Structures are given as structure tokens and as C-alpha cells.
Tab-separated table of N, CA and C in Angstrom:
chain	number	residue	atom	x	y	z
A	1	MET	N	3.554	4.004	32.872
A	1	MET	CA	3.651	3.803	31.477
A	1	MET	C	2.720	4.694	30.877
A	2	THR	N	3.192	5.183	29.669
A	2	THR	CA	2.497	6.063	28.879
A	2	THR	C	1.230	5.476	28.228
A	3	ASP	N	-0.060	6.079	28.256
A	3	ASP	CA	-1.188	5.656	27.566
A	3	ASP	C	-1.075	5.800	26.166
A	4	LEU	N	-1.134	4.679	25.271
A	4	LEU	CA	-0.853	4.718	23.867
A	4	LEU	C	-2.131	4.696	23.267
A	5	THR	N	-3.351	4.892	23.825
A	5	THR	CA	-4.684	4.989	23.273
A	5	THR	C	-4.685	5.904	22.151
A	6	ARG	N	-5.155	5.499	20.928
A	6	ARG	CA	-5.308	6.482	19.802
A	6	ARG	C	-6.061	5.729	18.734
A	7	ALA	N	-6.523	6.563	17.805
A	7	ALA	CA	-7.252	5.975	16.648
A	7	ALA	C	-6.471	5.060	15.734
A	8	GLN	N	-7.045	4.064	15.157
A	8	GLN	CA	-6.321	3.115	14.365
A	8	GLN	C	-5.868	3.905	13.075
A	9	SER	N	-4.732	3.748	12.606
A	9	SER	CA	-4.286	4.317	11.368
A	9	SER	C	-4.966	3.607	10.257
A	10	PRO	N	-5.143	4.276	9.042
A	10	PRO	CA	-5.896	3.747	7.895
A	10	PRO	C	-4.986	2.686	7.343
A	11	ASP	N	-5.581	1.787	6.462
A	11	ASP	CA	-4.763	0.883	5.640
A	11	ASP	C	-4.123	1.893	4.728
A	12	PRO	N	-2.794	1.911	4.482
A	12	PRO	CA	-2.124	2.860	3.667
A	12	PRO	C	-2.228	2.616	2.218
A	13	TYR	N	-2.504	1.471	1.720
A	13	TYR	CA	-2.369	1.234	0.307
A	13	TYR	C	-3.460	1.741	-0.378
A	14	PRO	N	-4.735	1.787	-0.013
A	14	PRO	CA	-5.798	2.504	-0.734
A	14	PRO	C	-5.461	3.917	-1.079
A	15	LEU	N	-4.602	4.583	-0.191
A	15	LEU	CA	-4.217	5.966	-0.275
A	15	LEU	C	-3.136	6.188	-1.384
A	16	LEU	N	-2.647	5.081	-2.006
A	16	LEU	CA	-1.606	5.246	-3.014
A	16	LEU	C	-2.222	5.230	-4.313
A	17	PRO	N	-1.427	5.600	-5.515
A	17	PRO	CA	-2.067	5.462	-6.814
A	17	PRO	C	-2.514	4.069	-7.033
A	18	SER	N	-3.697	4.060	-7.693
A	18	SER	CA	-4.228	2.850	-8.028
A	18	SER	C	-3.483	2.024	-9.042
A	19	VAL	N	-3.279	0.669	-8.736
A	19	VAL	CA	-2.569	-0.177	-9.590
A	19	VAL	C	-3.343	-1.568	-9.551
A	20	ALA	N	-2.988	-2.346	-10.423
A	20	ALA	CA	-3.519	-3.754	-10.637
A	20	ALA	C	-3.272	-4.557	-9.375
A	21	ALA	N	-4.225	-5.408	-9.093
A	21	ALA	CA	-4.019	-6.303	-8.014
A	21	ALA	C	-3.645	-7.640	-8.508
A	22	PHE	N	-2.734	-8.330	-7.910
A	22	PHE	CA	-2.424	-9.765	-8.284
A	22	PHE	C	-2.527	-10.595	-6.955
A	23	ASP	N	-2.216	-11.856	-7.137
A	23	ASP	CA	-2.362	-12.759	-5.993
A	23	ASP	C	-1.162	-13.127	-5.257
A	24	VAL	N	-1.298	-13.142	-3.801
A	24	VAL	CA	-0.128	-13.710	-3.094
A	24	VAL	C	-0.843	-14.475	-1.997
A	25	VAL	N	-0.248	-15.587	-1.706
A	25	VAL	CA	-0.610	-16.532	-0.698
A	25	VAL	C	0.658	-16.816	0.212
A	26	SER	N	0.302	-17.336	1.450
A	26	SER	CA	1.591	-17.589	2.388
A	26	SER	C	1.278	-18.766	3.202
A	27	ASP	N	2.153	-19.646	3.424
A	27	ASP	CA	2.059	-20.683	4.393
A	27	ASP	C	2.009	-20.247	5.826
A	28	ASP	N	2.524	-18.916	5.939
A	28	ASP	CA	2.782	-18.423	7.317
A	28	ASP	C	1.877	-17.352	7.766
A	29	VAL	N	1.329	-16.557	6.859
A	29	VAL	CA	0.521	-15.454	7.203
A	29	VAL	C	-0.912	-15.673	6.610
A	30	ARG	N	-1.830	-15.580	7.467
A	30	ARG	CA	-3.177	-15.875	7.077
A	30	ARG	C	-3.860	-14.591	7.236
A	31	GLU	N	-4.543	-14.167	5.989
A	31	GLU	CA	-5.108	-12.834	5.952
A	31	GLU	C	-6.056	-12.332	7.145
A	32	GLY	N	-5.612	-11.342	7.848
A	32	GLY	CA	-6.263	-10.662	8.945
A	32	GLY	C	-6.047	-11.478	10.278
A	33	GLN	N	-5.420	-12.445	10.328
A	33	GLN	CA	-5.253	-13.362	11.346
A	33	GLN	C	-3.858	-13.083	12.154
A	34	PRO	N	-3.814	-13.431	13.512
A	34	PRO	CA	-2.579	-13.124	14.295
A	34	PRO	C	-1.339	-13.977	13.638
A	35	LEU	N	-0.268	-13.336	13.591
A	35	LEU	CA	1.081	-13.892	13.098
A	35	LEU	C	1.389	-14.929	14.049
A	36	SER	N	2.135	-15.951	13.479
A	36	SER	CA	2.705	-17.098	14.286
A	36	SER	C	4.083	-16.456	15.019
A	37	ASP	N	4.376	-17.191	16.063
A	37	ASP	CA	5.639	-16.881	16.744
A	37	ASP	C	6.901	-16.624	15.863
A	38	ASP	N	6.674	-17.379	14.825
A	38	ASP	CA	7.873	-17.415	13.761
A	38	ASP	C	8.154	-15.948	13.135
A	39	GLN	N	7.025	-15.179	13.113
A	39	GLN	CA	7.207	-13.864	12.632
A	39	GLN	C	7.230	-12.700	13.601
A	40	VAL	N	7.444	-13.166	14.886
A	40	VAL	CA	7.650	-12.075	15.990
A	40	VAL	C	9.120	-11.891	16.397
A	41	ALA	N	9.566	-10.654	16.358
A	41	ALA	CA	10.788	-10.380	16.632
A	41	ALA	C	11.576	-11.035	17.778
A	42	ASP	N	11.004	-11.092	19.000
A	42	ASP	CA	11.632	-11.754	19.989
A	42	ASP	C	11.481	-13.243	20.136
A	43	LYS	N	10.914	-13.782	19.063
A	43	LYS	CA	10.786	-15.210	19.221
A	43	LYS	C	11.407	-15.766	17.804
A	44	GLY	N	10.742	-16.197	16.836
A	44	GLY	CA	11.424	-16.745	15.644
A	44	GLY	C	12.075	-15.747	14.776
A	45	ASN	N	11.496	-14.671	14.609
A	45	ASN	CA	12.137	-13.466	13.853
A	45	ASN	C	12.395	-14.016	12.359
A	46	THR	N	11.475	-14.613	11.725
A	46	THR	CA	11.695	-15.279	10.384
A	46	THR	C	10.709	-14.574	9.401
A	47	SER	N	11.363	-14.283	8.286
A	47	SER	CA	10.414	-13.852	7.191
A	47	SER	C	9.555	-14.773	6.733
A	48	PRO	N	8.356	-14.597	6.412
A	48	PRO	CA	7.466	-15.601	5.921
A	48	PRO	C	7.647	-16.167	4.562
A	49	HIS	N	6.992	-17.275	4.178
A	49	HIS	CA	6.862	-17.785	2.938
A	49	HIS	C	5.818	-16.928	2.312
A	50	LEU	N	6.007	-16.653	0.881
A	50	LEU	CA	5.150	-15.964	0.081
A	50	LEU	C	5.159	-16.399	-1.280
A	51	HIS	N	4.100	-16.569	-1.876
A	51	HIS	CA	3.898	-17.091	-3.294
A	51	HIS	C	3.032	-16.260	-3.964
A	52	TRP	N	3.324	-15.708	-5.212
A	52	TRP	CA	2.592	-14.758	-5.996
A	52	TRP	C	2.347	-15.286	-7.262
A	53	SER	N	1.295	-14.864	-7.963
A	53	SER	CA	0.875	-15.305	-9.317
A	53	SER	C	-0.032	-14.150	-9.867
A	54	ASN	N	-0.378	-14.373	-11.144
A	54	ASN	CA	-1.041	-13.422	-12.108
A	54	ASN	C	-0.640	-12.089	-11.952
A	55	VAL	N	0.707	-11.867	-12.072
A	55	VAL	CA	1.343	-10.650	-12.038
A	55	VAL	C	0.998	-9.857	-13.479
A	56	PRO	N	1.023	-8.465	-13.396
A	56	PRO	CA	0.764	-7.639	-14.401
A	56	PRO	C	1.708	-7.796	-15.709
A	57	GLU	N	1.233	-7.796	-16.813
A	57	GLU	CA	2.211	-7.754	-17.919
A	57	GLU	C	3.095	-6.599	-17.833
A	58	GLY	N	4.305	-6.998	-18.207
A	58	GLY	CA	5.332	-5.804	-18.224
A	58	GLY	C	6.200	-5.783	-16.962
A	59	THR	N	5.891	-6.714	-15.988
A	59	THR	CA	6.655	-6.788	-14.724
A	59	THR	C	8.092	-7.164	-14.978
A	60	LYS	N	8.975	-6.326	-14.588
A	60	LYS	CA	10.461	-6.584	-14.784
A	60	LYS	C	11.125	-6.901	-13.563
A	61	SER	N	10.619	-6.474	-12.342
A	61	SER	CA	11.220	-6.913	-11.031
A	61	SER	C	10.215	-6.873	-9.958
A	62	PHE	N	10.625	-7.319	-8.798
A	62	PHE	CA	9.751	-6.996	-7.574
A	62	PHE	C	10.293	-6.558	-6.580
A	63	THR	N	9.599	-5.833	-5.601
A	63	THR	CA	10.105	-5.358	-4.276
A	63	THR	C	9.035	-6.036	-3.297
A	64	ILE	N	9.619	-6.512	-2.198
A	64	ILE	CA	8.708	-6.917	-1.102
A	64	ILE	C	8.902	-6.071	0.152
A	65	THR	N	7.752	-5.688	0.641
A	65	THR	CA	7.954	-4.915	1.929
A	65	THR	C	6.923	-5.400	3.045
A	66	CYS	N	7.340	-5.115	4.206
A	66	CYS	CA	6.382	-5.387	5.297
A	66	CYS	C	6.353	-4.021	6.150
A	67	PHE	N	4.994	-3.567	6.416
A	67	PHE	CA	4.878	-2.268	6.966
A	67	PHE	C	3.746	-2.516	7.965
A	68	ASP	N	4.062	-1.709	9.136
A	68	ASP	CA	3.213	-1.655	10.303
A	68	ASP	C	2.643	-0.203	10.499
A	69	PRO	N	1.433	0.044	9.942
A	69	PRO	CA	0.840	1.540	10.193
A	69	PRO	C	0.436	1.864	11.542
A	70	ASP	N	0.344	0.732	12.466
A	70	ASP	CA	-0.179	1.016	13.794
A	70	ASP	C	0.977	1.280	14.657
A	71	ALA	N	2.194	1.350	14.375
A	71	ALA	CA	3.259	1.879	15.196
A	71	ALA	C	2.897	3.213	15.789
A	72	PRO	N	3.341	3.449	17.024
A	72	PRO	CA	3.010	4.814	17.481
A	72	PRO	C	3.960	5.903	17.162
A	73	THR	N	3.961	5.982	15.861
A	73	THR	CA	4.874	7.187	15.268
A	73	THR	C	3.955	7.672	14.068
A	74	PRO	N	4.266	8.835	13.700
A	74	PRO	CA	3.585	9.507	12.622
A	74	PRO	C	3.665	8.817	11.204
A	75	SER	N	4.833	8.067	11.112
A	75	SER	CA	4.997	7.357	9.785
A	75	SER	C	4.956	5.798	9.782
A	76	GLY	N	4.370	5.224	10.809
A	76	GLY	CA	4.373	3.664	10.941
A	76	GLY	C	5.742	3.229	11.214
A	77	PHE	N	6.030	1.970	10.920
A	77	PHE	CA	7.312	1.304	10.995
A	77	PHE	C	7.508	0.218	9.876
A	78	TRP	N	8.536	0.398	9.081
A	78	TRP	CA	8.852	-0.537	8.093
A	78	TRP	C	9.676	-1.644	8.763
A	79	HIS	N	9.242	-2.926	8.536
A	79	HIS	CA	9.980	-4.084	9.183
A	79	HIS	C	10.745	-4.846	8.058
A	80	TRP	N	10.435	-4.575	6.734
A	80	TRP	CA	11.247	-5.318	5.720
A	80	TRP	C	11.140	-4.607	4.394
A	81	VAL	N	12.246	-4.350	3.673
A	81	VAL	CA	12.123	-3.852	2.361
A	81	VAL	C	13.275	-4.583	1.641
A	82	LEU	N	12.914	-5.450	0.624
A	82	LEU	CA	13.708	-6.185	-0.206
A	82	LEU	C	13.466	-5.849	-1.671
A	83	VAL	N	14.555	-5.218	-2.352
A	83	VAL	CA	14.361	-4.673	-3.462
A	83	VAL	C	15.119	-5.335	-4.688
A	84	ASP	N	14.560	-5.160	-5.947
A	84	ASP	CA	15.032	-5.677	-7.212
A	84	ASP	C	15.188	-7.181	-7.349
A	85	LEU	N	14.017	-7.756	-6.836
A	85	LEU	CA	14.110	-9.271	-7.059
A	85	LEU	C	13.703	-9.553	-8.520
A	86	PRO	N	14.200	-10.570	-9.056
A	86	PRO	CA	13.974	-10.734	-10.505
A	86	PRO	C	12.643	-11.191	-10.887
A	87	ALA	N	12.108	-10.703	-12.192
A	87	ALA	CA	10.708	-10.959	-12.542
A	87	ALA	C	10.373	-12.498	-12.667
A	88	ASP	N	11.365	-13.266	-12.741
A	88	ASP	CA	10.909	-14.805	-12.971
A	88	ASP	C	10.759	-15.357	-11.515
A	89	LEU	N	10.982	-14.657	-10.350
A	89	LEU	CA	10.995	-15.204	-9.215
A	89	LEU	C	9.365	-15.230	-8.681
A	90	THR	N	8.706	-16.203	-8.357
A	90	THR	CA	7.349	-16.146	-8.009
A	90	THR	C	7.081	-16.681	-6.542
A	91	GLU	N	8.168	-17.090	-5.815
A	91	GLU	CA	7.922	-17.678	-4.527
A	91	GLU	C	9.169	-17.459	-3.686
A	92	ILE	N	9.050	-17.167	-2.402
A	92	ILE	CA	10.157	-17.378	-1.488
A	92	ILE	C	9.839	-18.082	-0.296
A	93	PRO	N	10.721	-18.880	0.188
A	93	PRO	CA	10.491	-19.702	1.353
A	93	PRO	C	10.594	-18.862	2.712
A	94	ALA	N	10.014	-19.429	3.749
A	94	ALA	CA	10.250	-18.757	5.055
A	94	ALA	C	11.761	-18.661	5.207
A	95	GLY	N	12.093	-17.592	5.944
A	95	GLY	CA	13.574	-17.358	6.131
A	95	GLY	C	14.431	-16.840	5.094
A	96	PHE	N	13.840	-16.594	3.814
A	96	PHE	CA	14.363	-15.949	2.671
A	96	PHE	C	15.189	-14.787	3.062
A	97	ALA	N	14.716	-14.036	3.934
A	97	ALA	CA	15.380	-12.699	4.167
A	97	ALA	C	16.711	-12.953	4.715
A	98	GLY	N	16.882	-14.050	5.384
A	98	GLY	CA	18.269	-14.366	6.221
A	98	GLY	C	19.175	-15.239	5.340
A	99	GLY	N	18.750	-15.499	4.085
A	99	GLY	CA	19.668	-16.211	3.215
A	99	GLY	C	20.319	-15.411	2.109
A	100	GLU	N	20.868	-16.195	1.071
A	100	GLU	CA	21.441	-15.697	-0.063
A	100	GLU	C	20.486	-15.055	-0.929
A	101	LEU	N	20.572	-13.827	-1.409
A	101	LEU	CA	19.626	-13.268	-2.281
A	101	LEU	C	19.997	-13.416	-3.774
A	102	PRO	N	19.076	-13.421	-4.683
A	102	PRO	CA	19.539	-13.499	-6.151
A	102	PRO	C	20.134	-12.326	-6.472
A	103	ALA	N	21.078	-12.527	-7.577
A	103	ALA	CA	21.976	-11.426	-8.058
A	103	ALA	C	21.155	-10.190	-8.212
A	104	GLY	N	21.791	-9.057	-7.821
A	104	GLY	CA	21.111	-7.801	-8.033
A	104	GLY	C	20.123	-7.396	-6.869
A	105	ALA	N	19.525	-8.319	-6.097
A	105	ALA	CA	18.590	-7.873	-5.083
A	105	ALA	C	19.307	-7.607	-3.775
A	106	PHE	N	18.718	-6.894	-3.079
A	106	PHE	CA	19.177	-6.425	-1.770
A	106	PHE	C	18.271	-5.857	-0.788
A	107	HIS	N	18.442	-5.783	0.379
A	107	HIS	CA	17.692	-5.230	1.509
A	107	HIS	C	18.096	-3.740	1.658
A	108	VAL	N	17.163	-2.914	2.091
A	108	VAL	CA	17.474	-1.542	2.670
A	108	VAL	C	17.317	-1.796	4.133
A	109	ARG	N	17.893	-0.868	4.870
A	109	ARG	CA	17.637	-1.047	6.360
A	109	ARG	C	16.202	-0.837	6.640
A	110	ASN	N	15.711	-1.618	7.583
A	110	ASN	CA	14.250	-1.432	8.154
A	110	ASN	C	14.330	-0.405	9.188
A	111	ASP	N	13.201	0.088	9.730
A	111	ASP	CA	13.226	1.121	10.604
A	111	ASP	C	13.802	0.784	12.000
A	112	GLY	N	14.249	-0.544	12.201
A	112	GLY	CA	14.968	-0.896	13.338
A	112	GLY	C	16.519	-0.791	12.883
A	113	GLY	N	16.998	-0.441	11.854
A	113	GLY	CA	18.218	-0.105	11.456
A	113	GLY	C	18.997	-1.386	10.910
A	114	GLN	N	18.154	-2.571	10.686
A	114	GLN	CA	18.734	-3.785	10.189
A	114	GLN	C	18.632	-3.949	8.789
A	115	ALA	N	19.512	-4.489	7.852
A	115	ALA	CA	19.267	-4.762	6.455
A	115	ALA	C	18.779	-6.224	6.572
A	116	GLY	N	17.448	-6.413	6.520
A	116	GLY	CA	16.723	-7.635	6.517
A	116	GLY	C	15.497	-7.505	7.174
A	117	PHE	N	14.870	-8.734	7.612
A	117	PHE	CA	13.534	-8.709	8.265
A	117	PHE	C	13.583	-8.567	9.706
A	118	LEU	N	12.725	-7.800	10.244
A	118	LEU	CA	12.534	-7.574	11.594
A	118	LEU	C	11.118	-8.063	11.931
A	119	GLY	N	10.854	-8.793	12.817
A	119	GLY	CA	9.566	-9.494	13.018
A	119	GLY	C	8.725	-8.373	13.879
A	120	ALA	N	7.435	-8.808	14.116
A	120	ALA	CA	6.525	-7.969	14.805
A	120	ALA	C	7.040	-7.700	16.278
A	121	ALA	N	6.923	-6.367	16.674
A	121	ALA	CA	7.515	-6.081	17.899
A	121	ALA	C	6.579	-4.837	18.508
A	122	PRO	N	5.355	-4.906	18.585
A	122	PRO	CA	4.476	-3.804	19.078
A	122	PRO	C	4.821	-3.623	20.586
A	123	PRO	N	4.688	-2.234	21.038
A	123	PRO	CA	4.913	-2.115	22.553
A	123	PRO	C	3.776	-2.992	23.282
A	124	LYS	N	4.133	-3.326	24.444
A	124	LYS	CA	3.391	-4.248	25.413
A	124	LYS	C	2.071	-3.508	25.663
A	125	ASP	N	1.013	-4.105	25.681
A	125	ASP	CA	-0.321	-3.597	25.995
A	125	ASP	C	-0.847	-2.585	25.047
A	126	ASP	N	-0.191	-2.580	23.936
A	126	ASP	CA	-0.801	-1.554	22.850
A	126	ASP	C	-1.907	-2.301	21.993
A	127	GLN	N	-2.501	-1.629	21.193
A	127	GLN	CA	-3.649	-2.170	20.339
A	127	GLN	C	-3.052	-3.198	19.367
A	128	PRO	N	-3.865	-3.965	18.864
A	128	PRO	CA	-3.339	-4.919	17.841
A	128	PRO	C	-2.662	-4.167	16.667
A	129	HIS	N	-1.459	-4.597	16.137
A	129	HIS	CA	-0.835	-4.009	14.925
A	129	HIS	C	-1.156	-4.935	13.839
A	130	ARG	N	-1.170	-4.266	12.674
A	130	ARG	CA	-1.401	-4.759	11.410
A	130	ARG	C	0.052	-4.889	10.632
A	131	TYR	N	0.343	-5.947	10.048
A	131	TYR	CA	1.621	-6.191	9.404
A	131	TYR	C	1.287	-6.450	7.855
A	132	PHE	N	1.509	-5.530	7.046
A	132	PHE	CA	1.159	-5.608	5.675
A	132	PHE	C	2.403	-6.064	4.851
A	133	PHE	N	2.251	-7.498	4.499
A	133	PHE	CA	3.399	-8.007	3.538
A	133	PHE	C	2.792	-7.764	2.020
A	134	VAL	N	3.682	-6.985	1.371
A	134	VAL	CA	3.301	-6.515	0.121
A	134	VAL	C	4.308	-6.931	-0.997
A	135	VAL	N	3.822	-7.644	-1.996
A	135	VAL	CA	4.735	-7.782	-3.252
A	135	VAL	C	4.375	-6.776	-4.196
A	136	HIS	N	5.287	-6.033	-4.518
A	136	HIS	CA	5.082	-4.846	-5.594
A	136	HIS	C	5.646	-5.373	-6.881
A	137	ALA	N	4.823	-5.330	-8.031
A	137	ALA	CA	5.378	-5.705	-9.259
A	137	ALA	C	5.836	-4.350	-9.798
A	138	VAL	N	7.136	-4.369	-10.350
A	138	VAL	CA	7.808	-3.106	-10.761
A	138	VAL	C	8.030	-3.277	-12.306
A	139	GLY	N	7.805	-2.015	-12.917
A	139	GLY	CA	7.942	-1.978	-14.327
A	139	GLY	C	9.354	-1.633	-14.893
A	140	ALA	N	10.405	-1.934	-14.090
A	140	ALA	CA	11.712	-1.737	-14.405
A	140	ALA	C	12.612	-2.775	-13.860
A	141	ASP	N	13.636	-2.957	-14.513
A	141	ASP	CA	14.628	-4.172	-13.957
A	141	ASP	C	15.161	-3.762	-12.492
A	142	SER	N	15.315	-2.531	-12.355
A	142	SER	CA	15.794	-2.053	-11.108
A	142	SER	C	14.896	-0.764	-10.550
A	143	LEU	N	14.732	-0.705	-9.240
A	143	LEU	CA	13.972	0.480	-8.866
A	143	LEU	C	14.864	1.589	-8.888
A	144	GLY	N	16.176	1.557	-8.968
A	144	GLY	CA	17.123	2.683	-8.940
A	144	GLY	C	17.525	3.149	-7.527
A	145	ALA	N	17.145	2.312	-6.544
A	145	ALA	CA	17.641	2.504	-5.058
A	145	ALA	C	18.816	1.982	-4.842
A	146	ASP	N	19.482	2.087	-3.691
A	146	ASP	CA	20.603	1.450	-3.319
A	146	ASP	C	20.481	1.134	-1.828
A	147	PRO	N	21.382	0.059	-1.296
A	147	PRO	CA	21.297	-0.271	0.024
A	147	PRO	C	21.161	0.745	1.124
A	148	ASP	N	21.587	1.927	0.844
A	148	ASP	CA	21.708	3.076	1.736
A	148	ASP	C	20.326	3.876	1.795
A	149	ALA	N	19.423	3.502	0.774
A	149	ALA	CA	18.137	4.260	0.688
A	149	ALA	C	17.267	3.881	2.035
A	150	THR	N	16.430	4.925	2.244
A	150	THR	CA	15.539	4.630	3.460
A	150	THR	C	14.266	3.917	2.775
A	151	PRO	N	13.568	3.293	3.765
A	151	PRO	CA	12.301	2.644	3.314
A	151	PRO	C	11.407	3.495	2.666
A	152	ALA	N	11.330	4.855	3.219
A	152	ALA	CA	10.484	5.901	2.822
A	152	ALA	C	10.772	6.180	1.315
A	153	ALA	N	12.188	6.270	1.156
A	153	ALA	CA	12.507	6.653	-0.188
A	153	ALA	C	12.206	5.500	-1.258
A	154	VAL	N	12.299	4.262	-0.743
A	154	VAL	CA	11.990	3.079	-1.597
A	154	VAL	C	10.471	3.251	-1.877
A	155	SER	N	9.624	3.460	-0.844
A	155	SER	CA	8.174	3.602	-1.028
A	155	SER	C	7.962	4.719	-2.059
A	156	PHE	N	8.532	5.797	-1.907
A	156	PHE	CA	8.243	6.909	-2.825
A	156	PHE	C	8.535	6.484	-4.335
A	157	GLY	N	9.683	5.781	-4.498
A	157	GLY	CA	9.997	5.251	-5.848
A	157	GLY	C	8.939	4.204	-6.379
A	158	LEU	N	8.497	3.503	-5.502
A	158	LEU	CA	7.588	2.546	-5.739
A	158	LEU	C	6.241	3.251	-6.305
A	159	ALA	N	5.874	4.420	-5.776
A	159	ALA	CA	4.588	5.129	-6.310
A	159	ALA	C	4.607	5.398	-7.675
A	160	PHE	N	5.858	5.401	-8.333
A	160	PHE	CA	6.039	5.852	-9.647
A	160	PHE	C	6.407	4.620	-10.498
A	161	SER	N	6.621	3.506	-10.052
A	161	SER	CA	7.101	2.289	-10.759
A	161	SER	C	6.416	1.083	-10.581
A	162	THR	N	5.476	1.108	-9.734
A	162	THR	CA	4.471	-0.210	-9.382
A	162	THR	C	3.447	-0.252	-10.499
A	163	LEU	N	3.483	-1.536	-11.055
A	163	LEU	CA	2.455	-1.905	-12.134
A	163	LEU	C	1.276	-2.625	-11.351
A	164	GLY	N	1.503	-3.320	-10.221
A	164	GLY	CA	0.546	-4.122	-9.455
A	164	GLY	C	1.098	-4.301	-8.028
A	165	ARG	N	0.035	-4.803	-7.218
A	165	ARG	CA	0.397	-4.886	-5.758
A	165	ARG	C	-0.408	-6.199	-5.329
A	166	ALA	N	0.266	-7.007	-4.482
A	166	ALA	CA	-0.349	-8.145	-3.912
A	166	ALA	C	-0.147	-8.050	-2.402
A	167	ILE	N	-1.201	-8.215	-1.643
A	167	ILE	CA	-1.116	-7.880	-0.193
A	167	ILE	C	-1.715	-8.945	0.649
A	168	VAL	N	-0.973	-9.356	1.610
A	168	VAL	CA	-1.635	-10.204	2.611
A	168	VAL	C	-1.153	-9.568	4.038
A	169	HIS	N	-2.053	-9.479	4.994
A	169	HIS	CA	-1.659	-8.988	6.256
A	169	HIS	C	-2.026	-9.704	7.378
A	170	GLY	N	-1.188	-9.707	8.419
A	170	GLY	CA	-1.530	-10.443	9.748
A	170	GLY	C	-1.484	-9.367	10.839
A	171	THR	N	-1.800	-9.861	11.985
A	171	THR	CA	-1.871	-9.060	13.053
A	171	THR	C	-1.010	-9.410	14.188
A	172	TYR	N	-0.604	-8.599	15.298
A	172	TYR	CA	0.071	-9.116	16.505
A	172	TYR	C	-0.164	-8.134	17.583
A	173	GLN	N	-0.286	-8.646	18.736
A	173	GLN	CA	-0.457	-7.786	19.868
A	173	GLN	C	0.156	-8.546	21.014
A	174	HIS	N	0.998	-7.812	21.833
A	174	HIS	CA	1.707	-8.465	23.034
A	174	HIS	C	0.726	-8.482	24.173
């Protein structure tokens, strides 16, 4: 087996343009703690509950992402990208990614090639991976992406449209 020993990637969000912070809590993800089996790809593979509040004034939509900067690739791994959620939405239940979405909202394909949530799936015996669940408050009704966009393209668009960011992260290691 290949030795995957390497330095830990930085938290990517402080490297982005500074925006307001707002609040996010989850019944499923505890800040800095191991994810439950429900959020693991080969177990429950279920998107977590998220509830956000104190969003910035001028928020017109939301995008939700889950990113693993610790994947053994130069660009990390996008597990979930959900775009153009309405501004009046403040909570999603566990499993929301697998259900019917609000009008206008859509998933772009994650780095596993699926339109939806892909749970934690780090290589066996690798270092602990961090999974950043982020609610992005967007200052436009639509991010201007489409379902064929890549997660990186959506992330690039968010750099110019995000008014605020709420982050909760969990960890997982096989």
C-alpha cells in the first residue's frame, strides 16, 4: 500500500475573501468531533441536519457545500454542492439532499460524480479527514451556475457573491 503520510492541508476558508460570519448548528455534526455513521459513504450516506440563523442583511439565496481539504489530491474533495436555496429557508433536515428540493435549487455533481451528497470516504489508514459543512449566504437570487457546473466553478462564483459564511466541521478516519 502507498504511504499517504503528508502535512495536513490548511482550513481553506480563512484563505478566501473575508465575509461576515453567521450561525449554523446541526443535530448530526458536532464541531470538530467525529462524524456519525449516518454521514459516512459506506454506511448511512445521509446529508446532515443543518439550521442557520443571523444571516447577513441582503441575503437572497443560499448555497450549501461539504468539502474535505484532507483528501490526497491537490484540490481536496467536494462531497456536496447544493445551489440556489431560497433566502427564507433556515433549516434542512437530515437526508434533505436525497429528497425533493425547493423550486430553483439544484445539486452540482460532487467529486464522486453524483448529483447529491456523498458521505465521508477517506482512504483506509489515512490521517483523520475534516469535513467542512458550509452554508454560504449569497447576495443574488441565483448564483448563475447550472447543474453541469463543477464544484470548483461554483466555489469560484461564491468568492464573488458570498455575503456571509456559517461553518461546522466534523472529522472521520477509517
